[in-house]
């Protein structure tokens, strides 16, 4: 266990040593005190080393660091995929993209989304008496039935059709770089000038229609377009705290899922980054995110009465713009990126793209000031939350996540023996299980394909005999095991057997297929008569 002691020291163990009219809150069944509440906060493109509790040199996450000191911190926690839509789909279903059908990102013009025959965490909890809310970035389909709060009558009379399970939604339908805004952030252009009145644009395709303004939804209504990015964090905090307060006084247990915009580019110009002596953009963004999470935690502490489980983690590692912005980097993030010549971690299956910060907070249930080295995943959120809520897993489906409540409560130290990192756009086929984590070892059947900060793309390489790394001895993934060595020969058949077993299990499972077709008419617009959809909030 010497490797674990060294790793924990490296990541800074010493640092830790020391609502709404459309929501019906009425419920006549079990009270909130009999079932736990859940708040799941998912950061976007946050690096593992961005969390001060993981790397004591970072001072931008005081609230998150306090949460780590009062709860459990995970140092070997992984995204379910290294890009946005697949990671979110896996969180809400507990299933990898090869099962739930979401293997790459949805677009502004996407007609489909997370397949409607997949059951979400919100759907199960809503059926168990929970009031459910989603605030922030959705990115699992925004058109028609794929919208998070869409509900329509099934013409066959069998109930609602297309419900993703959320009673309330406030947020943006996809990433905030997938649409223009009049308040752009760093490294992102503003909306182009569009014609006024009846005057036609000189170039509609380039000036307007290709840059439809980013919308902000409340339930099914666009309440602002383009959204003011500088005010978005404040609005998220207000809506989240209001939802928690109203749900807490209703007698119903609740689920709140918050998809943050931080630290995805463009980074907004916050008050912290507005002066000649102020913080760099990335540090300012981290602090703004940290304050937002702090407000949610404070509300949980005040209203949750020790019956609310808060889970914070990330969807994947950072993107290339982080290199350009000279952002906060931890000890391993820098190694991971430097080895690829400055390439981004996002979309890759290297540790920088997959290992994410993660914290569990539940006073009186989750022990405080504890660091866990268990191998865990975003996939585990679905089965764990359902187990804690006393709700059954959906029938007719196989799941890739584990119920890790025993780890959370300090009763067990182990998580997954095998974990798969699906390809997410950098190399190989989208969703394919071509990187295998087996205990301390990690095997790559495909590498390359990542785009560096200078725009260059590394060549894709397929390995008939996979590259295998011993992460205990080589966490930076700098030197694969020698193929002729005894260690490689011993590990290879175990890796191959684990991969073959997973592929066989998926082949026998009931899998879904996402509709990735696109249509310009699917672009959200508050007023179709305006080319760039400019409808500012009143």
XYZ file of C-alpha atoms in Angstrom:
538
model
C 0.000 0.000 0.000
C 3.045 2.306 -0.174
C 1.866 3.593 -3.562
C -1.417 4.739 -2.010
C 0.339 6.620 0.766
C 2.531 8.373 -1.766
C -0.409 9.234 -4.010
C -2.462 10.644 -1.155
C 0.478 12.742 -0.030
C 0.980 14.034 -3.553
C -2.610 15.144 -3.919
C -2.486 17.089 -0.705
C -3.893 14.962 2.085
C -2.332 17.383 4.522
C -4.685 20.031 3.176
C -7.614 17.986 4.377
C -6.010 16.804 7.588
C -6.692 19.465 9.603
C -40.159 27.389 -6.576
C -42.213 27.605 -8.901
C -45.812 27.825 -10.007
C -45.546 24.921 -12.456
C -44.232 22.525 -9.804
C -46.775 20.756 -7.638
C -45.101 20.188 -4.274
C -48.143 18.644 -2.590
C -47.731 15.034 -1.553
C -49.758 12.862 0.770
C -47.386 9.899 1.092
C -44.083 9.606 2.915
C -42.496 12.753 4.280
C -39.113 14.119 3.453
C -37.764 12.921 6.782
C -38.341 9.319 5.786
C -36.416 9.538 2.517
C -33.154 11.370 1.853
C -32.918 14.331 -0.484
C -30.299 14.396 -3.218
C -28.343 17.277 -4.739
C -26.040 16.284 -7.614
C -23.722 19.009 -8.909
C -21.844 18.319 -12.142
C -19.026 20.699 -13.078
C -18.174 21.073 -16.766
C -14.588 20.537 -17.970
C -13.119 20.947 -14.482
C -9.602 19.588 -14.132
C -8.746 17.140 -11.370
C -6.081 19.515 -10.075
C -8.439 22.514 -10.065
C -9.799 21.406 -6.694
C -7.731 22.839 -3.867
C -8.370 19.728 -1.779
C -6.599 17.726 -4.493
C -3.726 20.123 -4.922
C -2.861 22.424 -2.034
C -1.285 24.987 -4.360
C -4.758 25.951 -5.643
C -6.567 28.558 -3.516
C -9.638 29.172 -5.653
C -12.055 26.574 -4.251
C -12.486 27.461 -0.567
C -16.101 26.242 -0.313
C -15.413 22.975 -2.085
C -12.334 22.441 0.056
C -14.434 22.983 3.175
C -16.939 20.440 1.852
C -14.078 17.987 1.353
C -12.913 18.526 4.925
C -16.450 17.899 6.181
C -17.132 14.951 3.894
C -15.417 12.380 1.694
C -12.991 13.128 -1.119
C -12.281 10.644 -3.908
C -8.893 10.529 -5.611
C -9.636 7.781 -8.174
C -13.064 8.888 -9.405
C -13.807 8.846 -13.147
C -16.163 10.375 -15.658
C -18.323 7.919 -17.563
C -17.102 9.495 -20.817
C -14.738 12.326 -21.667
C -17.229 14.529 -23.486
C -20.491 16.210 -22.536
C -23.571 14.339 -23.777
C -22.315 10.776 -23.170
C -21.163 11.671 -19.667
C -24.546 13.185 -18.766
C -26.485 10.309 -20.276
C -24.449 7.838 -18.230
C -25.038 9.799 -15.028
C -28.821 9.755 -15.524
C -29.042 6.095 -16.626
C -26.135 4.301 -14.946
C -25.295 2.836 -18.376
C -22.451 3.337 -20.826
C -23.107 4.870 -24.235
C -23.022 1.498 -25.980
C -26.092 0.604 -23.908
C -28.001 3.908 -23.662
C -27.217 4.970 -27.237
C -25.511 8.306 -26.475
C -21.955 8.010 -27.794
C -21.167 11.604 -28.807
C -22.511 15.133 -28.432
C -25.839 16.436 -29.661
C -25.881 19.621 -31.757
C -27.924 22.826 -31.844
C -29.897 21.362 -34.741
C -30.305 17.865 -33.264
C -33.755 16.361 -33.583
C -33.144 13.595 -31.049
C -31.518 13.119 -27.675
C -31.234 10.531 -24.942
C -33.496 7.727 -26.237
C -36.971 7.936 -24.762
C -37.004 4.251 -23.864
C -34.087 4.844 -21.472
C -35.218 5.443 -17.883
C -33.595 8.394 -16.114
C -32.754 8.812 -12.450
C -35.356 11.578 -12.243
C -38.076 9.350 -13.682
C -37.459 6.632 -11.091
C -37.333 9.053 -8.164
C -40.375 10.951 -9.385
C -42.247 7.659 -9.387
C -41.055 7.118 -5.817
C -42.624 10.365 -4.630
C -39.759 12.805 -5.175
C -40.100 16.309 -6.559
C -37.399 16.721 -9.179
C -35.568 19.733 -10.536
C -32.812 20.287 -13.072
C -30.858 23.541 -13.262
C -28.116 24.276 -15.764
C -26.732 22.604 -18.865
C -28.854 19.717 -20.187
C -27.246 18.644 -23.519
C -29.328 15.494 -23.927
C -31.745 16.796 -26.544
C -33.873 19.924 -26.532
C -36.376 19.295 -29.319
C -39.876 18.093 -28.444
C -39.986 15.060 -26.178
C -36.266 15.223 -25.417
C -36.580 18.448 -23.450
C -35.963 17.776 -19.710
C -39.399 18.930 -18.545
C -41.496 18.096 -21.627
C -44.694 16.167 -20.921
C -47.373 15.339 -23.423
C -50.322 13.003 -23.429
C -49.744 9.667 -25.087
C -52.444 9.342 -27.804
C -52.869 5.709 -26.772
C -54.057 6.874 -23.369
C -51.223 5.222 -21.457
C -49.974 8.349 -19.699
C -47.274 10.886 -20.420
C -45.033 10.599 -23.446
C -41.429 11.786 -23.539
C -41.073 12.811 -19.892
C -37.434 12.897 -18.786
C -38.640 13.017 -15.193
C -37.998 16.614 -14.177
C -40.829 18.654 -12.682
C -38.856 21.857 -13.088
C -36.101 22.997 -15.436
C -34.088 26.214 -15.626
C -31.018 26.384 -17.808
C -29.425 26.175 -21.233
C -30.123 23.265 -23.610
C -26.479 22.587 -24.531
C -22.990 23.996 -24.002
C -22.688 27.761 -23.811
C -20.241 27.851 -26.718
C -22.946 26.399 -28.999
C -24.637 29.696 -29.727
C -23.742 33.341 -29.727
C -24.386 35.860 -26.973
C -24.304 39.637 -26.577
C -22.215 39.165 -23.420
C -19.421 36.915 -24.669
C -16.735 35.494 -22.467
C -13.032 35.080 -23.021
C -12.032 33.609 -26.376
C -15.576 33.709 -27.761
C -17.063 36.179 -30.268
C -20.360 38.022 -29.753
C -23.498 37.552 -31.804
C -23.178 39.012 -35.301
C -25.159 42.061 -36.268
C -28.542 41.108 -37.688
C -30.985 43.125 -39.816
C -33.563 45.305 -38.129
C -37.109 45.603 -39.320
C -37.839 44.164 -42.739
C -34.377 44.751 -44.188
C -32.811 41.475 -45.344
C -29.365 40.495 -44.190
C -26.598 40.593 -46.751
C -25.511 37.124 -45.720
C -28.122 35.360 -43.622
C -26.267 32.055 -43.534
C -23.111 33.549 -42.073
C -24.398 36.519 -40.115
C -27.408 35.064 -38.388
C -28.630 31.569 -38.972
C -25.272 29.922 -38.352
C -24.971 31.708 -35.013
C -28.387 31.439 -33.381
C -28.298 33.094 -29.997
C -27.927 30.920 -26.910
C -31.318 30.485 -25.176
C -32.187 30.283 -21.482
C -35.177 28.103 -20.612
C -37.557 27.985 -17.692
C -39.482 24.784 -18.192
C -40.575 24.862 -21.854
C -40.327 28.628 -22.270
C -37.322 30.555 -23.539
C -37.062 33.432 -21.059
C -33.929 35.050 -22.465
C -32.118 34.835 -25.811
C -29.215 35.481 -26.001
C -28.534 34.552 -22.396
C -26.390 36.918 -20.340
C -23.462 34.660 -19.476
C -22.108 37.050 -16.845
C -25.321 36.761 -14.829
C -25.900 33.039 -15.362
C -24.131 31.755 -12.227
C -26.123 34.122 -10.037
C -29.387 33.013 -11.630
C -28.486 29.350 -11.168
C -27.727 29.949 -7.492
C -31.027 31.768 -6.958
C -33.111 29.107 -8.692
C -31.311 26.260 -6.919
C -31.728 27.738 -3.451
C -35.367 28.572 -4.138
C -36.063 25.023 -5.301
C -34.432 23.527 -2.196
C -36.357 25.818 0.148
C -39.721 25.179 -1.422
C -39.150 21.439 -1.635
C -37.942 21.309 1.974
C -41.144 22.903 3.251
C -43.414 20.756 1.108
C -43.105 17.462 2.939
C -41.736 15.778 -0.186
C -38.219 14.441 -0.702
C -36.410 16.050 -3.610
C -33.778 15.528 -6.285
C -31.918 18.545 -7.608
C -29.489 18.017 -10.481
C -27.290 21.050 -11.238
C -25.257 21.103 -14.463
C -22.798 23.974 -14.123
C -21.393 26.007 -17.014
C -18.013 26.209 -15.271
C -15.283 25.491 -16.302
C -16.286 25.107 -19.947
C -15.150 27.854 -22.293
C -15.999 30.611 -22.957
C -15.054 31.795 -19.486
C -17.297 34.678 -18.544
C -16.073 38.048 -17.375
C -16.902 37.932 -13.689
C -16.524 40.853 -11.223
C -13.401 39.054 -9.965
C -11.750 39.369 -13.382
C -12.635 42.989 -14.003
C -9.606 44.947 -12.852
C -5.948 45.390 -13.755
C -4.856 43.670 -10.529
C -7.582 41.067 -10.480
C -7.365 37.309 -10.956
C -6.661 35.579 -14.226
C -9.813 34.464 -16.080
C -9.530 30.818 -15.111
C -8.977 31.520 -11.423
C -11.833 34.016 -11.421
C -14.103 31.433 -13.022
C -13.132 28.813 -10.446
C -13.931 31.205 -7.621
C -17.282 32.108 -9.130
C -18.163 28.426 -9.452
C -16.993 27.785 -5.908
C -19.224 30.547 -4.545
C -22.196 29.103 -6.430
C -21.596 25.655 -4.932
C -21.104 27.258 -1.527
C -24.524 28.906 -1.709
C -26.157 25.600 -2.568
C -24.344 23.830 0.284
C -25.317 26.559 2.764
C -28.947 26.184 1.743
C -28.711 22.411 2.135
C -27.232 22.863 5.620
C -30.013 25.245 6.570
C -32.983 23.490 4.997
C -31.934 19.847 4.609
C -31.746 19.079 8.332
C -28.957 16.503 7.824
C -31.164 14.543 5.467
C -29.657 15.727 2.179
C -26.863 13.949 0.326
C -24.777 16.296 -1.830
C -22.566 14.766 -4.532
C -20.141 17.005 -6.461
C -18.111 15.810 -9.439
C -17.181 16.638 -13.037
C -18.245 15.474 -16.478
C -14.709 15.158 -17.926
C -11.302 16.779 -17.960
C -10.388 20.245 -19.279
C -10.409 21.475 -22.874
C -7.569 22.946 -24.949
C -8.384 26.569 -24.168
C -7.166 25.910 -20.658
C -3.638 25.763 -22.071
C -4.093 29.139 -23.743
C -5.528 30.761 -20.632
C -2.733 29.515 -18.368
C -5.282 28.234 -15.930
C -4.878 26.503 -12.630
C -3.242 23.112 -13.066
C -2.522 20.428 -10.538
C 0.453 18.086 -10.336
C -0.873 15.403 -12.661
C -2.921 17.583 -15.002
C 0.258 19.268 -16.167
C 2.034 15.950 -16.707
C -0.884 14.505 -18.645
C -1.046 17.497 -20.964
C 2.696 18.017 -21.293
C 3.218 14.427 -22.415
C 0.854 15.022 -25.348
C 2.665 18.217 -26.370
C 0.067 20.476 -24.779
C -2.951 18.592 -26.081
C -6.243 18.834 -24.203
C -7.397 16.195 -21.788
C -11.023 16.406 -22.880
C -12.251 13.697 -25.283
C -9.267 11.476 -24.523
C -9.144 8.394 -22.322
C -5.905 9.444 -20.643
C -6.249 10.161 -16.940
C -6.471 13.911 -17.618
C -9.675 13.368 -19.587
C -11.257 10.840 -17.267
C -10.149 11.295 -13.667
C -12.336 14.031 -12.191
C -12.696 15.732 -8.800
C -15.413 14.217 -6.618
C -16.815 14.935 -3.150
C -19.602 13.371 -1.086
C -21.223 15.385 1.693
C -23.895 14.175 4.099
C -23.424 15.198 7.752
C -24.034 12.335 10.117
C -23.947 9.700 7.379
C -20.833 10.229 5.240
C -17.789 10.489 7.546
C -15.897 13.759 7.459
C -12.287 14.487 6.528
C -11.893 11.142 4.754
C -10.013 10.412 1.533
C -11.098 7.366 -0.465
C -8.897 5.740 -3.100
C -11.690 3.389 -4.245
C -12.025 3.142 -8.028
C -15.408 4.808 -8.657
C -17.303 6.409 -11.531
C -20.071 8.848 -12.402
C -21.909 5.673 -13.471
C -22.254 4.798 -9.776
C -24.452 7.793 -8.986
C -27.572 6.211 -10.531
C -27.609 2.870 -8.625
C -26.310 4.422 -5.394
C -28.960 7.133 -5.231
C -31.730 4.664 -6.008
C -30.493 2.309 -3.284
C -30.401 5.139 -0.735
C -33.904 6.212 -1.776
C -35.214 2.660 -1.512
C -36.242 2.719 -5.165
C -35.771 -0.310 -7.438
C -33.570 -0.368 -10.513
C -35.524 -0.316 -13.786
C -36.260 -3.787 -15.099
C -34.971 -5.224 -18.347
C -31.702 -3.294 -18.277
C -28.110 -4.061 -17.301
C -26.122 -1.390 -15.511
C -22.448 -0.440 -15.513
C -22.511 1.488 -12.234
C -22.328 0.059 -8.721
C -24.173 0.822 -5.508
C -21.232 2.312 -3.596
C -23.112 3.331 -0.457
C -20.856 1.021 1.597
C -17.867 3.074 0.446
C -19.662 6.343 1.162
C -20.460 5.328 4.720
C -16.908 4.163 5.366
C -17.829 0.478 5.614
C -15.857 -0.648 2.532
C -12.709 0.493 0.733
C -13.098 -1.049 -2.714
C -15.123 -0.019 -5.739
C -14.808 -1.312 -9.288
C -12.346 -4.019 -10.220
C -12.819 -3.182 -13.912
C -13.836 0.141 -15.426
C -14.184 1.009 -19.112
C -13.353 4.377 -20.646
C -15.304 4.782 -23.910
C -13.864 6.746 -26.786
C -15.450 10.179 -26.951
C -14.273 11.783 -30.153
C -10.490 11.817 -29.873
C -9.700 8.418 -31.414
C -11.442 5.221 -32.404
C -15.171 4.719 -32.743
C -17.488 6.860 -30.621
C -18.495 4.932 -27.532
C -16.215 1.953 -28.208
C -14.633 0.336 -25.147
C -11.050 0.556 -26.293
C -9.497 1.621 -22.977
C -9.745 -0.753 -20.025
C -8.940 -0.020 -16.388
C -8.224 -3.241 -14.475
C -7.354 -2.594 -10.837
C -3.992 -0.765 -10.927
C -3.505 -1.280 -14.671
C -4.824 0.613 -17.671
C -4.771 -0.734 -21.229
C -5.167 1.309 -24.440
C -6.194 -0.368 -27.687
C -6.424 3.020 -29.458
C -4.518 6.253 -28.767
C -4.133 9.656 -30.428
C -6.623 11.916 -32.143
C -6.524 14.746 -29.605
C -6.314 18.349 -30.769
C -3.475 20.400 -29.265
C -3.652 24.056 -28.293
C -2.087 25.020 -31.622
C -4.878 23.255 -33.521
C -2.824 20.255 -34.611
C -4.293 16.771 -34.213
C -2.248 13.796 -33.090
C -2.353 10.727 -35.361
C -4.659 7.893 -34.397
C -2.848 4.686 -33.514
C -4.457 1.277 -33.087
C -2.606 -1.233 -30.942
C -3.183 -4.912 -31.639
C -1.334 -5.547 -28.409
C -2.514 -2.754 -26.127
C -0.334 -0.251 -24.340
C -0.568 -1.132 -20.654
C 0.389 1.234 -17.839
C 0.854 0.489 -14.155
C -0.827 3.515 -12.574
C 0.612 2.778 -9.152
C 4.121 3.299 -10.486
C 3.302 5.630 -13.406
C 0.266 7.824 -12.752
C 1.358 10.213 -15.525
C 1.067 7.383 -18.083
C 4.539 8.144 -19.392
C 6.062 4.671 -19.812
C 3.986 1.629 -20.848
C 4.981 -1.790 -19.623
C 7.423 -3.665 -21.853
C 5.457 -6.133 -23.976
C 8.001 -8.867 -23.360
C 8.044 -8.377 -19.590
C 6.513 -10.722 -17.055
C 4.149 -8.041 -15.727
C 2.727 -7.313 -19.191
C 2.321 -11.009 -19.993
C 0.473 -11.580 -16.730
C -1.897 -8.626 -17.148
C -2.746 -8.907 -20.863
C -4.994 -12.014 -20.708
C -6.904 -10.548 -17.757
C -7.506 -7.308 -19.653
C -8.598 -9.185 -22.764
C -10.971 -11.384 -20.757
C -12.524 -8.376 -19.015
C -13.119 -6.586 -22.328
C -14.552 -9.687 -24.001
C -16.876 -10.273 -21.070
C -18.192 -6.704 -21.185
C -18.787 -6.806 -24.947
C -20.622 -10.109 -24.603
C -22.775 -8.681 -21.818
C -23.663 -5.634 -23.933
C -24.517 -7.879 -26.887
C -27.037 -9.717 -24.699
C -28.468 -6.509 -23.216
C -31.412 -4.426 -24.336
C -29.547 -1.510 -25.889
C -30.853 1.780 -27.275
C -29.964 3.832 -30.343
C -29.978 7.614 -30.179
C -31.301 9.635 -33.105
C -28.449 11.904 -34.202
C -30.222 13.361 -37.228
C -30.280 17.136 -37.579
C -32.753 19.664 -38.923
C -32.346 23.480 -38.906
C -35.909 23.804 -37.617
C -34.845 22.108 -34.363
C -32.777 25.148 -33.356
C -34.386 26.759 -30.289
C -35.779 30.207 -30.983
C -37.994 32.464 -28.899
C -39.240 34.226 -32.038
C -38.789 32.516 -35.416
C -39.302 35.844 -37.206
C -35.977 37.125 -35.873
C -33.022 35.526 -37.657
C -30.722 35.355 -34.616
C -33.572 34.913 -32.113
C -33.010 37.993 -29.995
C -35.580 38.145 -27.228
C -34.092 39.771 -24.130
C -35.686 39.148 -20.772
C -38.198 41.747 -19.666
